[in-house]
Amino acid sequence: MSRSSAGVEDRIVARTVDLAEIPIIDFTPFRHGGEAGKKAVAEAIARACTDIGFFYLKGHEVPERILSDAFAQSARFYHLPEDERQKAAATLKWYRGWIPMPYRGGALDRDSRLFEQYRIQADFSDRPDPDPVFHRPNRWPEDMPEFRAACEAHYDAMLALSRDLLRAFAIGLGLPEDRFDGYFDLPICQLSLLHYIPIPEGSDVEVSNTVSHTDEGPLTILAQDDVGGLEVKRLDGSWIAAPPVPGAYTINIGDMMMWWSNGRFLSNYHRVRNKAGVERFSIPFFLNPDADTVVAPLPELVERDGGEARYEPVHVGTHLKRFYARLEKQAGDFL
């Protein structure tokens, strides 16, 4: 299960990041620099995943139009009146679409969750035996065909980039570059369009838009707008602000890649604090393996560690169903 950190460390104010702590990695040599380029990029990624679990990725070759269209449609949707957004609202039995912000005014605490989201998942509803959790069709807002087109284009681009990143991770772990390929035939990924209100002036230091947490899957690709607010925990327990880098995605390792790597790669705590005084938009893509995958420390890496497997095997479908059930339970009061 993903880990959440709620307590004293959420009261620690983040300092501005030295970008050397979250490296900016150019992916171009991985695709066009031959074997030497692949190895150099993979090693740089592995260092970042070991040291802090985050890095910025430039040279990803995702067309700017795909990203700008997704952000434009997200803003367009969130600027609709609430009764119009409500038409695309998720329900507890069909948990895709718009999920409103739980906070409706009044006292603020560290669990207030000052954001709303539009949730899109892999759509395999045409399968002969669709799973009611993972294979539902997506819900789309009425009279906004451009919204659907932009989201689907962005989802497809992120999935393609994720497959290349998995190859870089494999090389960085000293494994064949196709080591992870077989786990992602029908990946049950998720794309979220997130809208954060600014934290009100005078709020207690422990108030954040999202409490500190780790991500469930192998990796997350985050598109940030230019407002900022992402914060990352360092190994020494302090927090750093991780601002957006123009033209770069922010990549972080999730729990499943930490498990696969037998702890070599760090699934790190992060949170959002929008203190800019204006609204913030971001679009994370959460890569997940096939539902029937069992994630466990890879035997090659366990052997290198003297036979010690540091994590128990986890069945992806079972694990994520429990995770989604918790989300739906939390959403029960406002859906």
mmCIF file of C-alpha atoms in Angstrom:
data_model
loop_
_atom_site.group_PDB
_atom_site.id
_atom_site.type_symbol
_atom_site.label_atom_id
_atom_site.label_comp_id
_atom_site.label_asym_id
_atom_site.label_seq_id
_atom_site.Cartn_x
_atom_site.Cartn_y
_atom_site.Cartn_z
ATOM 1 C CA MET A 1 0.000 0.000 0.000
ATOM 2 C CA SER A 2 1.139 3.570 -0.510
ATOM 3 C CA ARG A 3 2.561 5.237 2.536
ATOM 4 C CA SER A 4 1.201 8.447 3.976
ATOM 5 C CA SER A 5 3.133 10.654 6.351
ATOM 6 C CA ALA A 6 0.843 12.798 8.467
ATOM 7 C CA GLY A 7 2.174 14.282 11.635
ATOM 8 C CA VAL A 8 5.116 16.277 12.880
ATOM 9 C CA GLU A 9 7.052 16.186 9.615
ATOM 10 C CA ASP A 10 4.145 17.878 7.846
ATOM 11 C CA ARG A 11 4.870 20.887 10.014
ATOM 12 C CA ILE A 12 8.379 21.300 8.633
ATOM 13 C CA VAL A 13 8.616 24.167 6.154
ATOM 14 C CA ALA A 14 10.358 23.314 2.890
ATOM 15 C CA ARG A 15 13.337 25.281 1.690
ATOM 16 C CA THR A 16 13.925 26.181 -1.939
ATOM 17 C CA VAL A 17 15.613 23.367 -3.803
ATOM 18 C CA ASP A 18 19.133 23.396 -5.134
ATOM 19 C CA LEU A 19 18.387 21.855 -8.510
ATOM 20 C CA ALA A 20 21.471 19.678 -8.161
ATOM 21 C CA GLU A 21 19.520 17.710 -5.539
ATOM 22 C CA ILE A 22 16.816 16.818 -8.060
ATOM 23 C CA PRO A 23 18.857 16.415 -11.229
ATOM 24 C CA ILE A 24 17.766 17.498 -14.683
ATOM 25 C CA ILE A 25 18.394 14.592 -17.048
ATOM 26 C CA ASP A 26 18.355 14.891 -20.834
ATOM 27 C CA PHE A 27 16.727 11.782 -22.309
ATOM 28 C CA THR A 28 17.942 12.496 -25.858
ATOM 29 C CA PRO A 29 21.117 10.348 -25.636
ATOM 30 C CA PHE A 30 19.066 7.401 -24.434
ATOM 31 C CA ARG A 31 17.161 7.355 -27.709
ATOM 32 C CA HIS A 32 19.781 8.683 -30.119
ATOM 33 C CA GLY A 33 23.199 8.203 -28.506
ATOM 34 C CA GLY A 34 23.776 4.514 -29.123
ATOM 35 C CA GLU A 35 24.688 2.061 -26.374
ATOM 36 C CA ALA A 36 26.999 4.557 -24.658
ATOM 37 C CA GLY A 37 24.235 7.150 -24.544
ATOM 38 C CA LYS A 38 21.759 4.642 -23.146
ATOM 39 C CA LYS A 39 24.163 3.560 -20.448
ATOM 40 C CA ALA A 40 25.046 7.109 -19.398
ATOM 41 C CA VAL A 41 21.421 8.219 -19.119
ATOM 42 C CA ALA A 42 20.384 5.035 -17.328
ATOM 43 C CA GLU A 43 23.183 5.475 -14.798
ATOM 44 C CA ALA A 44 22.175 9.091 -14.163
ATOM 45 C CA ILE A 45 18.560 8.039 -13.648
ATOM 46 C CA ALA A 46 19.620 5.233 -11.305
ATOM 47 C CA ARG A 47 21.633 7.686 -9.175
ATOM 48 C CA ALA A 48 18.638 10.002 -8.885
ATOM 49 C CA CYS A 49 16.323 7.120 -8.027
ATOM 50 C CA THR A 50 18.740 5.955 -5.347
ATOM 51 C CA ASP A 51 19.478 9.360 -3.806
ATOM 52 C CA ILE A 52 16.056 11.038 -3.737
ATOM 53 C CA GLY A 53 13.611 9.123 -5.974
ATOM 54 C CA PHE A 54 12.907 12.175 -8.171
ATOM 55 C CA PHE A 55 14.379 13.716 -11.306
ATOM 56 C CA TYR A 56 13.433 16.159 -14.047
ATOM 57 C CA LEU A 57 13.330 14.785 -17.591
ATOM 58 C CA LYS A 58 14.105 16.925 -20.627
ATOM 59 C CA GLY A 59 14.542 15.697 -24.177
ATOM 60 C CA HIS A 60 11.475 13.492 -23.792
ATOM 61 C CA GLU A 61 10.221 14.335 -27.305
ATOM 62 C CA VAL A 62 6.591 14.715 -26.219
ATOM 63 C CA PRO A 63 5.206 17.469 -28.457
ATOM 64 C CA GLU A 64 4.491 20.692 -26.581
ATOM 65 C CA ARG A 65 1.042 20.807 -28.176
ATOM 66 C CA ILE A 66 -0.014 17.612 -26.364
ATOM 67 C CA LEU A 67 0.848 19.129 -23.001
ATOM 68 C CA SER A 68 -0.541 22.601 -23.709
ATOM 69 C CA ASP A 69 -3.823 21.145 -24.993
ATOM 70 C CA ALA A 70 -4.218 19.051 -21.832
ATOM 71 C CA PHE A 71 -3.589 22.036 -19.566
ATOM 72 C CA ALA A 72 -5.933 24.244 -21.606
ATOM 73 C CA GLN A 73 -8.765 21.723 -21.415
ATOM 74 C CA SER A 74 -8.178 21.165 -17.710
ATOM 75 C CA ALA A 75 -8.464 24.893 -17.023
ATOM 76 C CA ARG A 76 -11.524 25.109 -19.249
ATOM 77 C CA PHE A 77 -13.244 22.339 -17.285
ATOM 78 C CA TYR A 78 -12.370 23.677 -13.833
ATOM 79 C CA HIS A 79 -13.576 27.147 -14.763
ATOM 80 C CA LEU A 80 -17.045 25.794 -15.535
ATOM 81 C CA PRO A 81 -19.744 26.488 -12.933
ATOM 82 C CA GLU A 82 -19.925 23.735 -10.343
ATOM 83 C CA ASP A 83 -23.315 22.529 -11.559
ATOM 84 C CA GLU A 84 -21.749 21.918 -15.000
ATOM 85 C CA ARG A 85 -18.779 20.041 -13.519
ATOM 86 C CA GLN A 86 -21.243 18.002 -11.491
ATOM 87 C CA LYS A 87 -22.604 16.461 -14.697
ATOM 88 C CA ALA A 88 -19.295 14.605 -15.064
ATOM 89 C CA ALA A 89 -18.969 13.724 -11.377
ATOM 90 C CA ALA A 90 -17.639 10.350 -10.304
ATOM 91 C CA THR A 91 -19.921 8.112 -8.274
ATOM 92 C CA LEU A 92 -19.036 5.407 -5.777
ATOM 93 C CA LYS A 93 -20.049 2.769 -8.324
ATOM 94 C CA TRP A 94 -18.379 4.503 -11.289
ATOM 95 C CA TYR A 95 -15.354 6.175 -9.784
ATOM 96 C CA ARG A 96 -14.115 8.043 -12.833
ATOM 97 C CA GLY A 97 -14.638 11.636 -13.799
ATOM 98 C CA TRP A 98 -14.781 14.758 -11.630
ATOM 99 C CA ILE A 99 -14.062 14.317 -7.914
ATOM 100 C CA PRO A 100 -14.854 17.546 -6.030
ATOM 101 C CA MET A 101 -12.693 19.076 -3.353
ATOM 102 C CA PRO A 102 -13.730 17.831 0.105
ATOM 103 C CA TYR A 103 -12.966 21.163 1.769
ATOM 104 C CA ARG A 104 -15.973 23.482 1.670
ATOM 105 C CA GLY A 105 -14.781 26.236 3.971
ATOM 106 C CA GLY A 106 -14.408 26.522 7.719
ATOM 107 C CA ALA A 107 -11.548 25.269 9.863
ATOM 108 C CA LEU A 108 -8.495 23.891 8.103
ATOM 109 C CA ASP A 109 -6.278 21.042 9.250
ATOM 110 C CA ARG A 110 -3.638 18.794 7.707
ATOM 111 C CA ASP A 111 -6.350 16.458 6.282
ATOM 112 C CA SER A 112 -8.382 19.142 4.488
ATOM 113 C CA ARG A 113 -7.257 18.084 0.948
ATOM 114 C CA LEU A 114 -7.428 21.412 -0.883
ATOM 115 C CA PHE A 115 -7.744 20.137 -4.434
ATOM 116 C CA GLU A 116 -10.191 18.665 -6.912
ATOM 117 C CA GLN A 117 -9.426 16.185 -9.659
ATOM 118 C CA TYR A 118 -10.645 14.646 -12.874
ATOM 119 C CA ARG A 119 -9.801 10.933 -12.864
ATOM 120 C CA ILE A 120 -9.172 8.991 -16.080
ATOM 121 C CA GLN A 121 -8.028 5.369 -16.183
ATOM 122 C CA ALA A 122 -7.127 2.741 -18.727
ATOM 123 C CA ASP A 123 -10.280 1.808 -20.618
ATOM 124 C CA PHE A 124 -10.515 -1.895 -21.473
ATOM 125 C CA SER A 125 -14.303 -2.010 -21.313
ATOM 126 C CA ASP A 126 -14.441 -3.873 -24.649
ATOM 127 C CA ARG A 127 -12.771 -6.934 -23.113
ATOM 128 C CA PRO A 128 -14.915 -10.088 -23.066
ATOM 129 C CA ASP A 129 -14.570 -10.316 -19.261
ATOM 130 C CA PRO A 130 -14.233 -6.699 -18.086
ATOM 131 C CA ASP A 131 -13.264 -6.171 -14.462
ATOM 132 C CA PRO A 132 -15.762 -3.828 -12.756
ATOM 133 C CA VAL A 133 -12.924 -1.837 -11.137
ATOM 134 C CA PHE A 134 -10.224 -1.683 -13.805
ATOM 135 C CA HIS A 135 -12.100 -1.992 -17.098
ATOM 136 C CA ARG A 136 -14.900 0.521 -16.773
ATOM 137 C CA PRO A 137 -15.300 3.132 -19.512
ATOM 138 C CA ASN A 138 -14.192 6.647 -18.680
ATOM 139 C CA ARG A 139 -16.696 9.382 -17.963
ATOM 140 C CA TRP A 140 -16.376 12.549 -20.070
ATOM 141 C CA PRO A 141 -17.907 16.016 -19.690
ATOM 142 C CA GLU A 142 -20.799 16.836 -21.982
ATOM 143 C CA ASP A 143 -20.235 19.018 -25.040
ATOM 144 C CA MET A 144 -16.430 19.024 -24.618
ATOM 145 C CA PRO A 145 -15.033 16.692 -27.289
ATOM 146 C CA GLU A 146 -11.744 18.595 -27.193
ATOM 147 C CA PHE A 147 -11.368 17.672 -23.517
ATOM 148 C CA ARG A 148 -11.556 13.956 -24.265
ATOM 149 C CA ALA A 149 -9.234 14.224 -27.266
ATOM 150 C CA ALA A 150 -6.609 16.149 -25.280
ATOM 151 C CA CYS A 151 -6.727 13.756 -22.340
ATOM 152 C CA GLU A 152 -6.479 10.647 -24.494
ATOM 153 C CA ALA A 153 -3.564 12.089 -26.474
ATOM 154 C CA HIS A 154 -1.741 12.962 -23.271
ATOM 155 C CA TYR A 155 -2.434 9.527 -21.755
ATOM 156 C CA ASP A 156 -1.054 7.785 -24.860
ATOM 157 C CA ALA A 157 2.067 9.963 -24.885
ATOM 158 C CA MET A 158 2.743 9.306 -21.196
ATOM 159 C CA LEU A 159 2.324 5.554 -21.601
ATOM 160 C CA ALA A 160 4.806 5.544 -24.493
ATOM 161 C CA LEU A 161 7.305 7.603 -22.488
ATOM 162 C CA SER A 162 6.825 5.297 -19.497
ATOM 163 C CA ARG A 163 7.812 2.266 -21.570
ATOM 164 C CA ASP A 164 11.091 3.949 -22.498
ATOM 165 C CA LEU A 165 11.706 4.939 -18.888
ATOM 166 C CA LEU A 166 11.193 1.340 -17.774
ATOM 167 C CA ARG A 167 13.998 0.334 -20.136
ATOM 168 C CA ALA A 168 16.245 2.990 -18.646
ATOM 169 C CA PHE A 169 15.408 1.768 -15.137
ATOM 170 C CA ALA A 170 16.273 -1.799 -16.133
ATOM 171 C CA ILE A 171 19.658 -0.808 -17.533
ATOM 172 C CA GLY A 172 20.318 1.336 -14.472
ATOM 173 C CA LEU A 173 19.691 -1.732 -12.301
ATOM 174 C CA GLY A 174 22.139 -3.786 -14.355
ATOM 175 C CA LEU A 175 19.366 -5.812 -16.012
ATOM 176 C CA PRO A 176 18.448 -6.452 -19.658
ATOM 177 C CA GLU A 177 16.605 -3.391 -20.964
ATOM 178 C CA ASP A 178 13.462 -5.403 -21.731
ATOM 179 C CA ARG A 179 13.274 -6.820 -18.176
ATOM 180 C CA PHE A 180 10.004 -5.033 -17.329
ATOM 181 C CA ASP A 181 8.309 -5.352 -20.732
ATOM 182 C CA GLY A 182 6.173 -8.392 -19.917
ATOM 183 C CA TYR A 183 4.438 -6.720 -16.980
ATOM 184 C CA PHE A 184 2.768 -4.000 -19.070
ATOM 185 C CA ASP A 185 0.634 -5.644 -21.762
ATOM 186 C CA LEU A 186 -2.649 -4.199 -20.412
ATOM 187 C CA PRO A 187 -1.392 -1.671 -17.843
ATOM 188 C CA ILE A 188 -4.088 -0.240 -15.589
ATOM 189 C CA CYS A 189 -2.730 3.312 -15.539
ATOM 190 C CA GLN A 190 -4.366 6.523 -14.378
ATOM 191 C CA LEU A 191 -4.233 10.142 -15.544
ATOM 192 C CA SER A 192 -5.424 12.836 -13.142
ATOM 193 C CA LEU A 193 -6.139 16.462 -13.931
ATOM 194 C CA LEU A 194 -5.575 18.255 -10.633
ATOM 195 C CA HIS A 195 -6.723 21.724 -9.605
ATOM 196 C CA TYR A 196 -5.356 23.201 -6.363
ATOM 197 C CA ILE A 197 -6.718 26.265 -4.633
ATOM 198 C CA PRO A 198 -4.160 28.458 -2.857
ATOM 199 C CA ILE A 199 -3.724 27.718 0.835
ATOM 200 C CA PRO A 200 -5.496 30.584 2.614
ATOM 201 C CA GLU A 201 -3.341 33.267 4.197
ATOM 202 C CA GLY A 202 -2.750 32.707 7.888
ATOM 203 C CA SER A 203 -3.235 28.925 7.739
ATOM 204 C CA ASP A 204 -1.255 26.798 10.160
ATOM 205 C CA VAL A 205 2.057 25.507 8.818
ATOM 206 C CA GLU A 206 0.755 21.929 8.848
ATOM 207 C CA VAL A 207 -1.955 22.731 6.282
ATOM 208 C CA SER A 208 -1.144 21.489 2.778
ATOM 209 C CA ASN A 209 -3.131 20.773 -0.359
ATOM 210 C CA THR A 210 -2.124 17.099 -0.157
ATOM 211 C CA VAL A 211 -0.494 15.410 2.835
ATOM 212 C CA SER A 212 2.872 13.784 2.314
ATOM 213 C CA HIS A 213 2.616 10.370 0.676
ATOM 214 C CA THR A 214 4.289 7.935 -1.685
ATOM 215 C CA ASP A 215 2.796 6.709 -4.958
ATOM 216 C CA GLU A 216 1.458 3.206 -5.506
ATOM 217 C CA GLY A 217 2.833 2.161 -8.876
ATOM 218 C CA PRO A 218 6.290 1.873 -10.443
ATOM 219 C CA LEU A 219 6.582 5.503 -11.568
ATOM 220 C CA THR A 220 4.734 8.782 -11.930
ATOM 221 C CA ILE A 221 5.214 11.357 -14.692
ATOM 222 C CA LEU A 222 4.112 14.790 -13.534
ATOM 223 C CA ALA A 223 3.401 17.805 -15.708
ATOM 224 C CA GLN A 224 3.467 20.953 -13.561
ATOM 225 C CA ASP A 225 2.261 24.403 -14.506
ATOM 226 C CA ASP A 226 4.482 27.397 -13.666
ATOM 227 C CA VAL A 227 2.994 28.047 -10.208
ATOM 228 C CA GLY A 228 4.946 25.460 -8.225
ATOM 229 C CA GLY A 229 4.080 23.923 -4.876
ATOM 230 C CA LEU A 230 5.526 20.407 -5.100
ATOM 231 C CA GLU A 231 7.748 19.524 -2.135
ATOM 232 C CA VAL A 232 9.990 16.472 -1.733
ATOM 233 C CA LYS A 233 11.485 14.894 1.382
ATOM 234 C CA ARG A 234 15.273 14.484 1.565
ATOM 235 C CA LEU A 235 16.953 11.456 3.087
ATOM 236 C CA ASP A 236 17.872 13.527 6.144
ATOM 237 C CA GLY A 237 14.178 14.224 6.803
ATOM 238 C CA SER A 238 14.133 17.839 5.658
ATOM 239 C CA TRP A 239 11.906 19.062 2.848
ATOM 240 C CA ILE A 240 12.811 20.883 -0.355
ATOM 241 C CA ALA A 241 10.579 22.758 -2.757
ATOM 242 C CA ALA A 242 10.754 21.195 -6.228
ATOM 243 C CA PRO A 243 9.737 23.936 -8.662
ATOM 244 C CA PRO A 244 8.692 23.286 -12.255
ATOM 245 C CA VAL A 245 11.476 23.256 -14.848
ATOM 246 C CA PRO A 246 10.397 24.611 -18.248
ATOM 247 C CA GLY A 247 10.175 21.872 -20.857
ATOM 248 C CA ALA A 248 10.718 19.072 -18.339
ATOM 249 C CA TYR A 249 8.511 16.481 -16.703
ATOM 250 C CA THR A 250 8.994 15.647 -13.031
ATOM 251 C CA ILE A 251 9.478 11.893 -12.577
ATOM 252 C CA ASN A 252 9.265 10.001 -9.316
ATOM 253 C CA ILE A 253 9.627 6.389 -8.275
ATOM 254 C CA GLY A 254 6.622 4.670 -6.690
ATOM 255 C CA ASP A 255 6.347 1.782 -4.266
ATOM 256 C CA MET A 256 6.256 -0.989 -6.867
ATOM 257 C CA MET A 257 9.576 0.002 -8.439
ATOM 258 C CA MET A 258 11.111 0.183 -4.975
ATOM 259 C CA TRP A 259 9.874 -3.354 -4.347
ATOM 260 C CA TRP A 260 11.092 -4.646 -7.721
ATOM 261 C CA SER A 261 14.520 -3.100 -7.094
ATOM 262 C CA ASN A 262 14.687 -4.676 -3.616
ATOM 263 C CA GLY A 263 15.051 -1.226 -2.127
ATOM 264 C CA ARG A 264 17.738 0.152 -4.435
ATOM 265 C CA PHE A 265 15.342 2.801 -5.774
ATOM 266 C CA LEU A 266 13.539 5.074 -3.315
ATOM 267 C CA SER A 267 9.792 5.648 -3.327
ATOM 268 C CA ASN A 268 9.908 9.007 -1.644
ATOM 269 C CA TYR A 269 7.463 11.167 0.262
ATOM 270 C CA HIS A 270 6.113 14.260 -1.448
ATOM 271 C CA ARG A 271 3.291 16.748 -0.958
ATOM 272 C CA VAL A 272 1.803 19.894 -2.480
ATOM 273 C CA ARG A 273 1.628 23.271 -0.781
ATOM 274 C CA ASN A 274 0.275 25.962 -3.046
ATOM 275 C CA LYS A 275 1.348 29.152 -1.301
ATOM 276 C CA ALA A 276 1.444 31.260 -4.476
ATOM 277 C CA GLY A 277 -1.915 32.948 -3.945
ATOM 278 C CA VAL A 278 -3.265 31.730 -7.303
ATOM 279 C CA GLU A 279 -4.763 28.465 -8.536
ATOM 280 C CA ARG A 280 -2.403 25.658 -9.572
ATOM 281 C CA PHE A 281 -2.856 22.942 -12.198
ATOM 282 C CA SER A 282 -0.904 19.725 -12.584
ATOM 283 C CA ILE A 283 -1.345 16.493 -14.557
ATOM 284 C CA PRO A 284 0.220 13.352 -13.090
ATOM 285 C CA PHE A 285 0.281 10.073 -15.007
ATOM 286 C CA PHE A 286 0.449 7.030 -12.740
ATOM 287 C CA LEU A 287 1.932 3.977 -14.438
ATOM 288 C CA ASN A 288 0.613 0.647 -13.157
ATOM 289 C CA PRO A 289 1.375 -2.892 -14.373
ATOM 290 C CA ASP A 290 -1.175 -5.417 -15.608
ATOM 291 C CA ALA A 291 -3.736 -6.310 -12.954
ATOM 292 C CA ASP A 292 -2.581 -9.936 -12.726
ATOM 293 C CA THR A 293 1.085 -9.044 -12.147
ATOM 294 C CA VAL A 294 2.758 -10.070 -8.902
ATOM 295 C CA VAL A 295 5.377 -7.498 -7.904
ATOM 296 C CA ALA A 296 8.232 -8.880 -5.819
ATOM 297 C CA PRO A 297 11.953 -8.156 -5.552
ATOM 298 C CA LEU A 298 13.508 -9.354 -8.797
ATOM 299 C CA PRO A 299 15.417 -12.597 -8.229
ATOM 300 C CA GLU A 300 18.551 -11.281 -9.944
ATOM 301 C CA LEU A 301 18.703 -8.411 -7.460
ATOM 302 C CA VAL A 302 17.847 -10.610 -4.492
ATOM 303 C CA GLU A 303 20.771 -12.838 -5.438
ATOM 304 C CA ARG A 304 23.093 -9.814 -5.445
ATOM 305 C CA ASP A 305 21.832 -8.994 -1.961
ATOM 306 C CA GLY A 306 22.873 -12.357 -0.591
ATOM 307 C CA GLY A 307 19.450 -13.916 -1.014
ATOM 308 C CA GLU A 308 17.598 -11.353 1.123
ATOM 309 C CA ALA A 309 14.238 -10.253 -0.318
ATOM 310 C CA ARG A 310 13.342 -7.061 1.524
ATOM 311 C CA TYR A 311 9.675 -6.939 0.466
ATOM 312 C CA GLU A 312 6.836 -9.451 0.281
ATOM 313 C CA PRO A 313 5.180 -10.256 -3.075
ATOM 314 C CA VAL A 314 2.166 -8.067 -3.892
ATOM 315 C CA HIS A 315 -0.588 -8.905 -6.385
ATOM 316 C CA VAL A 316 -1.239 -5.692 -8.323
ATOM 317 C CA GLY A 317 -4.982 -6.140 -8.851
ATOM 318 C CA THR A 318 -5.659 -7.025 -5.232
ATOM 319 C CA HIS A 319 -3.418 -4.245 -3.968
ATOM 320 C CA LEU A 320 -4.942 -1.516 -6.126
ATOM 321 C CA LYS A 321 -8.492 -2.629 -5.439
ATOM 322 C CA ARG A 322 -7.839 -2.123 -1.736
ATOM 323 C CA PHE A 323 -6.293 1.272 -2.507
ATOM 324 C CA TYR A 324 -9.226 2.396 -4.672
ATOM 325 C CA ALA A 325 -11.680 1.119 -2.056
ATOM 326 C CA ARG A 326 -10.044 3.403 0.513
ATOM 327 C CA LEU A 327 -10.315 6.353 -1.873
ATOM 328 C CA GLU A 328 -13.969 5.628 -2.508
ATOM 329 C CA LYS A 329 -14.644 5.357 1.214
ATOM 330 C CA GLN A 330 -12.990 8.736 1.777
ATOM 331 C CA ALA A 331 -15.088 10.172 -1.054
ATOM 332 C CA GLY A 332 -18.332 8.843 0.375
ATOM 333 C CA ASP A 333 -19.142 12.028 2.251
ATOM 334 C CA PHE A 334 -19.000 14.345 -0.732
ATOM 335 C CA LEU A 335 -20.003 12.257 -3.795
#
